[in-house]
Amino acid sequence: MTGYLSLEIRRGVRNGRFLGLVVAWPVAAYLLFSAVFAKQPASQGLSPKVEIMVAMAAFGAMGSVLMATGPGLAAERRSGWLRQLALTPLDRGKMLACRVVAALVLTLPAIVLTLVAAAVVQGVQLPLWEWPAMVVVMGLGCLPFAAIGVVVGCLAGGEGAAGVTMALYLVLAVLGGLWVPAKILPGPLRALCAALPSNGVARLGWRLAAGAAPQVEAVLLLAGWLVATAAVAALASRRVVLAR
Amino acid sequence: MSTMSGNPQGPPAVVLAGVAKSFGPVRAVAGITMTVNLGETVALLGPNGAGKSTTISLLLGLLRPDQGRVELFGGPPDEAVAAGRVGVMLQDGGLLAGVRVVELLTMLAGLYAEPLSIEAVVAMAQLEGLEGRRTDRLSGGQAQRLRVAVALIGNPDLLVIDEPTAAMDVEARRRFWRMMHEQAGHGRTILFSTHYLEEADEYADRIIVLGGGKIVADAAPGVVKASLGAKVVRFVAHGAEETELARLPGVLSVEVRGSRVVLRTGDAEASVRAALQAWSDLTDLEVVGAGLEDAFVALTS
């Protein structure tokens, strides 16, 4: 089982398209936005360069998890590999657990490099313990996205999965307030924004950057999303092996 | 645990009892009862659509039967699979892309309690020199050999192979069967499906013939081959009696409708020669070399 997990992590790290998309994109976006909005006033007690750092780290992390689960599972379902794997002692539940853990591990490049860019290029300074805490909290906060990725991988056709994943990625990121601050969204969208898991992940990071304890609402929001998406994933995953 | 199953004791490797499976209105498997004993090599022979792949999916637990019971080594298929006792080569079994051959085999070996060594499996599947190659950069034949390695890596007691040679050329096919012959020699139980009578005849201890989702014959290869190798002779002869026709040399079965006669025969020349002597007014003579499909129709009717 650890062999499967480590092989899946290695596959992710070697995948150039994956790294280009979910690592280079948030880092590049951070460098751009943090320079453009440098003169904006602080919000939530955070300077723009910190606020945007957290938003882009969350953006990269959720993208890593979505990309590491959905498209791969869909392709392997179509190629018959998942069927072959189901005929080894690694059952479906363990297989999916490995994929989720691998996806969480694969959030590391995006989060770490975004934080490094912030520290090195924009001179962001945080108490030392907050850096690793940020990596762990935002990474774990992406668990609901892993369940969403499993659902996409189990239900979408092999070709469709990449498109569906990309659409979900962008919609959840934009409406979740990662690209534009929630406060400039129109009223109804603002309520939606606060209810999305992408916003929950960012809120965990913003609070941490402000030196405050995690926001209970954000934790509950993500827990609720996790329960709901994991339930759907459990149902959808029956198709992984049985569907022809 | 995964012992080589030369041991004749213990429950049979495969038992299907009254197994049926429909997909919507299509009855893919219509009540199959069969047993594969430990150490046997059994062929599932039938034309496309006979229910071979569905039967294999059922016995591996990939599909649940609507009716009937499936057992591998005396227990549910899932348990035998979880215990690593089954090695499988599926027609549509994919390989993991983006990894090297040796990485894939090492990962799989780690899933089993008593796997074969990577070196042993590489040698068995004739993958020497390809260990460092990425799985998505293998030729068709090399990928097929890697599938053999994937099926063998867990040192399985039962090997299940669905239409292994469908996409192989003659040389690859010969090479594949040499590998399988060696595996049977190691005491593994082998169940393979094919639509080539020659393959089933040459490599199986026993042939189970499927047609229309049912077992049409379950016999030693020689018996099945004789019966499937039969030809169909048709002619029109007035006053030919069924009993007389049945006495003609080589005749296996007789059908008479008015003056129209249909014979199935294992020796078409002898049957025809005798028929021409017996009925000089015989017309519309026709001899059809029963292709496998025709032979199945003959067997099922």
Coordinates of C-alpha atoms in Angstrom, one line a residue:
Chain A
M1 CA 0.0 0.0 0.0
T2 CA 2.8 2.4 0.8
G3 CA 4.4 1.3 -2.5
Y4 CA 1.3 2.4 -4.3
L5 CA 1.1 5.7 -2.4
S6 CA 4.7 6.6 -3.1
L7 CA 4.4 5.6 -6.8
E8 CA 1.3 7.9 -7.2
I9 CA 3.2 10.7 -5.5
R10 CA 6.2 10.2 -7.9
R11 CA 3.9 10.1 -10.9
G12 CA 2.4 13.5 -9.8
V13 CA 5.8 15.1 -9.3
R14 CA 7.0 13.9 -12.7
N15 CA 4.0 15.2 -14.5
G16 CA 5.2 18.3 -16.1
R17 CA 1.8 19.5 -17.2
F18 CA 0.5 19.1 -13.6
L19 CA 3.4 21.1 -12.1
G20 CA 3.2 23.8 -14.8
L21 CA -0.5 24.3 -14.2
V22 CA -0.9 24.1 -10.5
V23 CA 2.5 25.4 -9.3
A24 CA 3.7 27.9 -11.9
W25 CA 0.3 29.5 -12.3
P26 CA -0.3 30.6 -8.6
V27 CA 3.3 31.6 -8.2
A28 CA 3.3 33.7 -11.3
A29 CA -0.1 35.2 -10.4
Y30 CA 1.2 36.0 -6.9
L31 CA 4.2 37.9 -8.3
L32 CA 2.0 39.9 -10.6
F33 CA -0.9 40.7 -8.2
S34 CA 1.3 41.4 -5.2
A35 CA 3.2 44.0 -7.3
V36 CA 0.1 45.5 -8.9
F37 CA -1.9 45.8 -5.6
A38 CA 1.0 46.6 -3.3
K39 CA -0.3 50.1 -2.5
Q40 CA -3.9 48.9 -1.5
P41 CA -4.9 49.4 2.1
A42 CA -4.6 46.5 4.5
S43 CA -7.7 44.3 4.9
Q44 CA -8.5 41.9 7.7
G45 CA -5.3 43.3 9.3
L46 CA -3.3 41.9 6.4
S47 CA -1.2 43.7 3.9
P48 CA -2.0 43.0 0.3
K49 CA 1.2 41.0 -0.2
V50 CA 0.2 38.6 2.6
E51 CA -3.5 38.4 1.8
I52 CA -2.7 37.6 -1.9
M53 CA 0.0 35.1 -0.8
V54 CA -2.6 33.1 1.2
A55 CA -5.2 33.4 -1.7
M56 CA -2.7 32.1 -4.3
A57 CA -1.4 29.3 -2.0
A58 CA -5.0 28.2 -1.5
F59 CA -5.6 28.5 -5.2
G60 CA -2.5 26.3 -6.0
A61 CA -3.4 23.8 -3.3
M62 CA -7.0 23.2 -4.4
G63 CA -5.9 23.0 -8.0
S64 CA -3.2 20.4 -7.1
V65 CA -5.8 18.3 -5.3
L66 CA -8.4 18.5 -8.1
M67 CA -5.8 17.8 -10.8
A68 CA -4.2 15.0 -8.9
T69 CA -7.5 13.1 -8.5
G70 CA -10.2 13.6 -11.2
P71 CA -8.4 13.5 -14.6
G72 CA -6.1 10.6 -13.5
L73 CA -8.8 8.4 -12.1
A74 CA -11.0 9.0 -15.2
A75 CA -8.2 8.1 -17.6
E76 CA -7.3 5.0 -15.6
R77 CA -10.9 3.9 -15.4
R78 CA -11.0 4.1 -19.1
S79 CA -7.7 2.4 -19.8
G80 CA -8.8 -0.5 -17.5
W81 CA -5.9 0.0 -15.1
L82 CA -8.3 0.5 -12.1
R83 CA -10.0 -2.8 -13.0
Q84 CA -6.7 -4.5 -13.1
L85 CA -5.7 -3.0 -9.8
A86 CA -9.0 -4.0 -8.2
L87 CA -8.0 -7.6 -8.9
T88 CA -4.9 -7.3 -6.7
P89 CA -5.2 -7.3 -2.9
L90 CA -5.4 -3.5 -3.0
D91 CA -9.1 -3.0 -2.7
R92 CA -11.0 0.0 -4.0
G93 CA -11.2 1.8 -0.6
K94 CA -7.5 1.5 0.0
M95 CA -6.7 2.5 -3.5
L96 CA -8.8 5.7 -3.2
A97 CA -7.4 6.5 0.2
C98 CA -3.9 6.3 -1.3
R99 CA -5.0 8.7 -4.1
V100 CA -6.4 11.2 -1.6
V101 CA -3.3 11.1 0.6
A102 CA -1.1 11.5 -2.5
A103 CA -3.2 14.5 -3.6
L104 CA -2.7 16.1 -0.3
V105 CA 1.1 15.5 -0.4
L106 CA 1.0 17.1 -3.9
T107 CA -0.3 20.4 -2.5
L108 CA 3.2 20.9 -1.1
P109 CA 4.9 22.3 -4.2
A110 CA 2.2 24.9 -4.8
I111 CA 1.9 26.1 -1.3
V112 CA 5.6 26.1 -0.4
L113 CA 6.7 27.8 -3.6
T114 CA 4.0 30.5 -3.3
L115 CA 5.1 31.2 0.3
V116 CA 8.8 31.2 -0.7
A117 CA 8.0 33.7 -3.5
A118 CA 6.2 35.9 -1.0
A119 CA 9.1 35.7 1.5
V120 CA 11.9 36.1 -1.0
V121 CA 10.4 38.5 -3.6
Q122 CA 8.0 40.6 -1.4
G123 CA 9.8 40.2 1.9
V124 CA 6.8 38.8 3.7
Q125 CA 7.7 38.1 7.3
L126 CA 5.7 35.8 9.6
P127 CA 6.6 34.3 13.0
L128 CA 8.6 31.2 12.2
W129 CA 6.0 28.6 13.3
E130 CA 3.4 30.1 11.1
W131 CA 5.1 29.0 7.9
P132 CA 4.8 25.2 8.4
A133 CA 1.4 25.7 10.1
M134 CA 0.2 27.5 7.0
V135 CA 1.4 24.6 4.8
V136 CA -0.3 21.9 6.9
V137 CA -3.5 23.7 7.6
M138 CA -4.2 24.8 4.0
G139 CA -3.1 21.4 2.7
L140 CA -5.5 19.5 5.0
G141 CA -8.2 22.1 4.3
C142 CA -8.2 20.8 0.7
L143 CA -9.6 17.4 1.7
P144 CA -13.1 18.2 0.3
F145 CA -11.5 18.9 -3.0
A146 CA -10.0 15.4 -3.0
A147 CA -13.5 14.0 -2.6
I148 CA -14.8 16.3 -5.4
G149 CA -12.0 15.0 -7.6
V150 CA -12.9 11.4 -6.8
V151 CA -16.5 12.1 -7.8
V152 CA -15.3 13.7 -11.1
G153 CA -12.9 10.9 -11.8
C154 CA -15.6 8.3 -11.2
L155 CA -18.4 9.9 -13.2
A156 CA -16.9 12.0 -16.0
G157 CA -15.8 10.4 -19.2
G158 CA -12.1 10.0 -19.8
E159 CA -11.8 13.1 -22.0
G160 CA -14.4 15.1 -20.2
A161 CA -12.8 14.9 -16.8
A162 CA -10.0 17.3 -17.5
G163 CA -12.5 19.9 -18.7
V164 CA -14.9 19.4 -15.8
T165 CA -12.0 19.7 -13.4
M166 CA -10.7 22.9 -14.9
A167 CA -14.2 24.4 -14.9
L168 CA -14.7 23.5 -11.3
Y169 CA -11.3 24.8 -10.4
L170 CA -11.8 28.2 -11.9
V171 CA -15.4 28.6 -10.8
L172 CA -14.7 27.6 -7.2
A173 CA -11.5 29.8 -7.1
V174 CA -13.2 32.9 -8.5
L175 CA -16.4 32.6 -6.6
G176 CA -14.5 31.6 -3.5
G177 CA -12.8 35.0 -3.4
L178 CA -9.3 33.8 -4.3
W179 CA -9.0 36.0 -7.4
V180 CA -11.0 38.9 -6.3
P181 CA -11.7 39.9 -2.7
A182 CA -15.1 38.8 -1.5
K183 CA -16.0 42.3 -0.5
I184 CA -16.1 43.6 -4.1
L185 CA -18.4 40.7 -5.2
P186 CA -22.1 41.7 -5.6
G187 CA -24.4 40.9 -2.6
P188 CA -25.8 37.4 -3.4
L189 CA -22.4 36.2 -4.7
R190 CA -20.8 37.3 -1.4
A191 CA -23.0 34.9 0.6
L192 CA -22.2 32.1 -1.9
C193 CA -18.5 33.0 -1.6
A194 CA -18.5 32.5 2.2
A195 CA -20.1 29.1 1.8
L196 CA -17.5 27.7 -0.7
P197 CA -14.7 25.4 0.4
S198 CA -12.2 27.4 -1.5
N199 CA -13.0 30.4 0.6
G200 CA -12.8 28.2 3.7
V201 CA -9.3 27.2 2.9
A202 CA -8.2 30.8 2.4
R203 CA -9.9 31.9 5.6
L204 CA -7.9 29.3 7.5
G205 CA -4.7 30.8 6.0
W206 CA -5.7 34.5 6.5
R207 CA -6.5 33.9 10.2
L208 CA -3.2 32.1 10.7
A209 CA -1.3 34.9 8.9
A210 CA -3.0 37.4 11.3
G211 CA -1.7 35.4 14.2
A212 CA -5.3 34.4 15.3
A213 CA -6.7 31.0 16.2
P214 CA -8.5 29.2 13.3
Q215 CA -11.9 30.5 12.6
V216 CA -14.5 28.0 13.9
E217 CA -16.9 28.8 11.0
A218 CA -14.3 28.0 8.4
V219 CA -13.4 24.7 10.1
L220 CA -17.1 23.7 10.3
L221 CA -17.7 24.8 6.7
L222 CA -14.9 22.6 5.5
A223 CA -15.9 19.7 7.7
G224 CA -19.5 20.0 6.3
W225 CA -18.2 20.0 2.7
L226 CA -16.0 17.0 3.5
V227 CA -18.8 14.9 4.9
A228 CA -21.1 15.8 2.0
T229 CA -18.5 15.3 -0.8
A230 CA -17.1 12.1 0.8
A231 CA -20.6 10.6 0.9
V232 CA -21.1 11.3 -2.8
A233 CA -17.6 10.0 -3.6
A234 CA -18.3 6.8 -1.8
L235 CA -21.4 6.2 -3.9
A236 CA -19.7 7.3 -7.1
S237 CA -16.7 5.2 -6.5
R238 CA -18.7 2.0 -7.0
R239 CA -18.5 2.8 -10.7
V240 CA -14.7 2.9 -10.7
V241 CA -14.4 -0.9 -11.2
L242 CA -17.8 -2.2 -12.2
A243 CA -18.6 0.1 -15.1
R244 CA -17.5 -1.1 -18.4
Chain B
M1 CA -1.8 -18.4 1.5
S2 CA -0.2 -18.5 -1.8
T3 CA 1.1 -21.9 -2.2
M4 CA 1.6 -23.5 -5.6
S5 CA -1.4 -25.5 -6.1
G6 CA 0.0 -28.8 -7.1
N7 CA -1.8 -30.0 -4.0
P8 CA -4.8 -31.9 -5.2
Q9 CA -6.6 -31.5 -1.9
G10 CA -8.9 -28.6 -1.0
P11 CA -11.8 -27.1 -2.8
P12 CA -11.8 -26.6 -6.6
A13 CA -10.2 -23.4 -7.9
V14 CA -13.4 -22.3 -9.6
V15 CA -17.0 -23.3 -9.0
L16 CA -19.9 -21.7 -10.9
A17 CA -23.3 -23.0 -9.9
G18 CA -26.4 -21.9 -11.9
V19 CA -24.9 -18.5 -12.6
A20 CA -26.9 -16.1 -14.7
K21 CA -26.5 -12.5 -15.6
S22 CA -28.5 -10.1 -17.8
F23 CA -27.8 -6.6 -19.1
G24 CA -31.2 -5.1 -19.5
P25 CA -33.0 -7.4 -21.9
V26 CA -29.8 -9.2 -23.0
R27 CA -29.2 -12.5 -21.2
A28 CA -25.4 -12.6 -21.4
V29 CA -25.0 -15.6 -19.2
A30 CA -28.0 -17.9 -18.9
G31 CA -27.3 -20.4 -16.2
I32 CA -23.8 -21.8 -16.2
T33 CA -22.5 -24.6 -13.9
M34 CA -18.9 -25.5 -14.1
T35 CA -15.9 -26.5 -12.1
V36 CA -12.2 -26.0 -12.6
N37 CA -10.1 -28.3 -10.4
L38 CA -6.8 -27.4 -8.9
G39 CA -3.9 -27.7 -11.4
E40 CA -6.2 -28.0 -14.4
T41 CA -5.8 -25.9 -17.6
V42 CA -9.3 -25.2 -18.9
A43 CA -10.3 -23.3 -22.0
L44 CA -13.5 -21.3 -22.3
L45 CA -14.2 -21.5 -26.0
G46 CA -16.9 -19.7 -27.9
P47 CA -17.6 -17.1 -30.6
N48 CA -17.9 -13.4 -29.8
G49 CA -21.0 -12.8 -27.8
A50 CA -21.1 -16.3 -26.3
G51 CA -20.7 -14.9 -22.8
K52 CA -17.0 -15.6 -22.2
S53 CA -16.0 -12.2 -20.9
T54 CA -19.1 -11.9 -18.8
T55 CA -18.4 -15.3 -17.3
I56 CA -14.9 -14.2 -16.5
S57 CA -16.1 -11.0 -14.9
L58 CA -18.6 -12.9 -12.8
L59 CA -16.0 -15.4 -11.6
L60 CA -13.6 -12.6 -10.6
G61 CA -16.3 -10.8 -8.7
L62 CA -16.2 -7.8 -11.1
L63 CA -19.9 -8.4 -11.8
R64 CA -22.4 -9.8 -9.3
P65 CA -24.6 -12.6 -10.7
D66 CA -28.4 -12.2 -10.9
Q67 CA -28.6 -15.8 -9.9
G68 CA -26.4 -18.6 -8.8
R69 CA -23.2 -19.0 -6.8
V70 CA -19.6 -18.2 -7.6
E71 CA -16.7 -19.6 -5.5
L72 CA -12.9 -19.4 -5.9
F73 CA -11.1 -21.9 -3.7
G74 CA -14.3 -22.5 -1.7
G75 CA -15.0 -18.9 -0.9
P76 CA -16.3 -15.7 -2.4
P77 CA -14.1 -14.3 -5.3
D78 CA -13.4 -11.1 -3.3
E79 CA -11.6 -13.1 -0.6
A80 CA -9.5 -15.1 -3.1
V81 CA -8.5 -11.8 -4.8
A82 CA -7.8 -10.1 -1.5
A83 CA -5.6 -13.0 -0.5
G84 CA -3.6 -12.6 -3.7
R85 CA -4.4 -16.1 -5.0
V86 CA -5.7 -14.9 -8.4
G87 CA -3.6 -13.4 -11.2
V88 CA -5.6 -11.9 -14.0
M89 CA -4.9 -10.8 -17.6
L90 CA -8.0 -9.0 -18.9
Q91 CA -8.8 -8.1 -22.5
D92 CA -9.2 -4.5 -21.5
G93 CA -6.8 -4.5 -18.6
G94 CA -4.8 -1.3 -18.8
L95 CA -1.3 -0.5 -17.5
L96 CA -0.4 2.5 -15.4
A97 CA 1.1 5.2 -17.5
G98 CA 4.0 7.4 -16.6
V99 CA 6.0 4.8 -14.7
R100 CA 8.8 2.4 -15.5
V101 CA 8.3 -1.3 -16.0
V102 CA 10.3 -2.1 -12.9
E103 CA 8.5 0.5 -10.8
L104 CA 5.1 -0.9 -11.7
L105 CA 6.2 -4.5 -11.0
T106 CA 7.8 -3.5 -7.7
M107 CA 4.7 -1.6 -6.5
L108 CA 2.5 -4.6 -7.4
A109 CA 4.9 -7.1 -5.7
G110 CA 4.5 -5.0 -2.6
L111 CA 0.7 -5.7 -2.5
Y112 CA 1.2 -9.5 -2.2
A113 CA 2.3 -11.6 0.8
E114 CA 4.5 -13.9 -1.2
P115 CA 5.2 -12.4 -4.6
L116 CA 7.7 -13.7 -7.1
S117 CA 10.9 -11.8 -7.4
I118 CA 11.1 -9.1 -10.0
E119 CA 14.0 -10.9 -11.8
A120 CA 12.0 -14.1 -12.0
V121 CA 8.9 -12.4 -13.4
V122 CA 10.9 -10.4 -15.8
A123 CA 12.5 -13.6 -17.1
M124 CA 9.2 -15.5 -17.2
A125 CA 7.5 -12.7 -19.2
Q126 CA 10.6 -12.1 -21.4
L127 CA 10.9 -8.5 -20.4
E128 CA 14.7 -8.5 -20.1
G129 CA 16.2 -5.2 -21.1
L130 CA 12.9 -3.4 -20.8
E131 CA 12.9 -2.8 -17.0
G132 CA 13.8 0.9 -17.3
R133 CA 11.3 1.6 -20.1
R134 CA 8.2 3.6 -19.4
T135 CA 5.0 1.6 -19.7
D136 CA 3.5 4.0 -22.2
R137 CA 6.5 3.6 -24.5
L138 CA 6.2 -0.1 -24.9
S139 CA 5.2 -1.7 -28.2
G140 CA 2.0 -3.7 -28.4
G141 CA 3.7 -7.0 -27.9
Q142 CA 5.9 -5.7 -25.1
A143 CA 2.9 -4.3 -23.3
Q144 CA 1.2 -7.6 -23.6
R145 CA 4.2 -9.3 -22.1
L146 CA 4.1 -6.8 -19.2
R147 CA 0.4 -7.8 -18.7
V148 CA 1.6 -11.4 -18.3
A149 CA 4.1 -10.2 -15.7
V150 CA 1.4 -8.2 -13.9
A151 CA -0.7 -11.4 -13.8
L152 CA 2.2 -13.5 -12.5
I153 CA 3.9 -11.1 -10.0
G154 CA 1.7 -12.2 -7.0
N155 CA 2.6 -15.9 -7.5
P156 CA -1.0 -16.8 -8.0
D157 CA -2.6 -20.2 -7.6
L158 CA -5.2 -19.4 -10.3
L159 CA -4.4 -17.6 -13.5
V160 CA -7.4 -16.2 -15.4
I161 CA -6.8 -15.0 -18.9
D162 CA -9.4 -13.4 -21.1
E163 CA -8.7 -13.7 -24.9
P164 CA -5.0 -13.3 -24.5
T165 CA -4.0 -13.7 -28.1
A166 CA -6.8 -11.8 -29.8
A167 CA -4.4 -9.0 -30.9
M168 CA -1.2 -11.1 -31.4
D169 CA 0.6 -12.2 -34.5
V170 CA 1.5 -15.9 -34.9
E171 CA 5.0 -15.6 -33.4
A172 CA 3.7 -13.6 -30.4
R173 CA 1.0 -16.2 -29.9
R174 CA 3.5 -19.1 -29.9
R175 CA 5.7 -17.2 -27.5
F176 CA 2.8 -16.5 -25.2
W177 CA 1.6 -20.1 -25.1
R178 CA 5.2 -21.3 -24.4
M179 CA 5.1 -19.0 -21.3
M180 CA 1.7 -20.3 -20.2
H181 CA 2.8 -23.9 -20.7
E182 CA 5.7 -23.3 -18.3
Q183 CA 3.3 -21.7 -15.8
A184 CA 1.0 -24.8 -15.9
G185 CA 4.1 -26.8 -15.3
H186 CA 4.5 -24.9 -12.0
G187 CA 1.2 -26.3 -10.9
R188 CA -0.9 -23.2 -11.4
T189 CA -4.5 -23.6 -12.3
I190 CA -5.2 -21.8 -15.6
L191 CA -8.5 -20.7 -17.1
F192 CA -8.4 -18.9 -20.4
S193 CA -10.9 -17.8 -22.9
T194 CA -10.4 -17.9 -26.6
H195 CA -12.3 -18.1 -29.9
Y196 CA -9.6 -20.2 -31.5
L197 CA -10.4 -23.9 -31.4
E198 CA -6.8 -24.8 -32.3
E199 CA -5.6 -22.9 -29.2
A200 CA -8.0 -24.5 -26.9
D201 CA -7.3 -27.9 -28.4
E202 CA -3.5 -27.6 -28.1
Y203 CA -3.2 -26.0 -24.6
A204 CA -6.1 -27.0 -22.5
D205 CA -6.7 -30.2 -20.5
R206 CA -10.4 -29.6 -20.9
I207 CA -12.6 -27.4 -23.1
I208 CA -15.8 -25.7 -22.0
V209 CA -17.7 -24.6 -25.0
L210 CA -20.0 -21.6 -24.5
G211 CA -22.8 -20.5 -26.9
G212 CA -25.5 -18.1 -26.2
G213 CA -24.5 -17.7 -22.6
K214 CA -24.8 -21.4 -21.9
I215 CA -22.4 -24.3 -21.7
V216 CA -22.7 -26.3 -24.9
A217 CA -20.0 -28.8 -24.3
D218 CA -17.6 -29.6 -21.5
A219 CA -15.2 -32.3 -22.5
A220 CA -11.6 -33.3 -23.4
P221 CA -10.1 -31.4 -26.3
G222 CA -10.2 -34.4 -28.7
V223 CA -13.9 -34.8 -28.2
V224 CA -14.7 -31.2 -28.6
K225 CA -12.5 -30.9 -31.7
A226 CA -14.1 -33.9 -33.4
S227 CA -17.6 -32.5 -32.8
L228 CA -16.7 -28.9 -33.8
G229 CA -14.7 -30.0 -36.7
A230 CA -17.7 -31.6 -38.3
K231 CA -19.2 -30.6 -41.7
V232 CA -22.7 -30.1 -42.7
V233 CA -24.1 -31.9 -45.8
R234 CA -27.4 -30.9 -47.3
F235 CA -29.2 -32.5 -50.2
V236 CA -32.7 -33.3 -51.5
A237 CA -33.5 -37.0 -51.8
H238 CA -37.0 -38.5 -52.1
G239 CA -37.9 -41.3 -49.8
A240 CA -34.8 -41.1 -47.6
E241 CA -35.5 -42.4 -44.1
E242 CA -34.0 -41.0 -41.0
T243 CA -32.8 -44.4 -39.8
E244 CA -31.1 -45.2 -43.1
L245 CA -29.4 -41.8 -43.1
A246 CA -28.1 -42.2 -39.6
R247 CA -26.4 -45.4 -40.7
L248 CA -24.3 -43.6 -43.3
P249 CA -20.6 -43.5 -42.5
G250 CA -19.4 -40.6 -40.4
V251 CA -22.9 -39.2 -39.7
L252 CA -23.3 -37.5 -36.3
S253 CA -26.8 -36.2 -36.6
V254 CA -29.7 -36.2 -39.1
E255 CA -32.5 -33.8 -39.8
V256 CA -35.2 -34.6 -42.4
R257 CA -37.9 -32.1 -43.6
G258 CA -39.9 -33.7 -46.3
S259 CA -37.3 -34.6 -49.0
R260 CA -34.7 -32.1 -47.6
V261 CA -31.9 -33.7 -45.6
V262 CA -29.3 -32.1 -43.4
L263 CA -26.5 -34.3 -42.0
R264 CA -23.7 -33.4 -39.7
T265 CA -20.8 -35.6 -40.3
G266 CA -17.2 -36.2 -39.2
D267 CA -16.3 -37.6 -42.5
A268 CA -18.0 -35.7 -45.3
E269 CA -16.4 -37.6 -48.2
A270 CA -17.5 -41.0 -47.0
S271 CA -21.0 -39.8 -46.1
V272 CA -21.5 -38.2 -49.5
R273 CA -20.2 -41.2 -51.4
A274 CA -22.5 -43.5 -49.6
A275 CA -25.5 -41.2 -50.0
L276 CA -25.0 -40.9 -53.7
Q277 CA -25.0 -44.7 -54.0
A278 CA -28.1 -45.1 -51.9
W279 CA -30.2 -42.4 -53.6
S280 CA -29.3 -42.0 -57.3
D281 CA -31.9 -39.2 -57.7
L282 CA -30.1 -37.1 -55.0
T283 CA -30.0 -33.4 -56.0
D284 CA -28.9 -30.0 -54.6
L285 CA -25.9 -31.5 -52.8
E286 CA -24.1 -29.0 -50.6
V287 CA -21.2 -29.5 -48.2
V288 CA -20.5 -26.7 -45.8
G289 CA -17.2 -26.7 -43.8
A290 CA -18.6 -25.8 -40.5
G291 CA -16.8 -22.7 -39.3
L292 CA -16.6 -22.4 -35.6
E293 CA -19.7 -20.2 -35.6
D294 CA -21.7 -22.8 -37.6
A295 CA -20.3 -25.6 -35.4
F296 CA -21.7 -23.7 -32.4
V297 CA -25.0 -23.4 -34.0
A298 CA -25.0 -27.1 -34.8
L299 CA -23.9 -28.0 -31.2
T300 CA -26.6 -25.7 -29.7
S301 CA -29.5 -26.9 -31.9

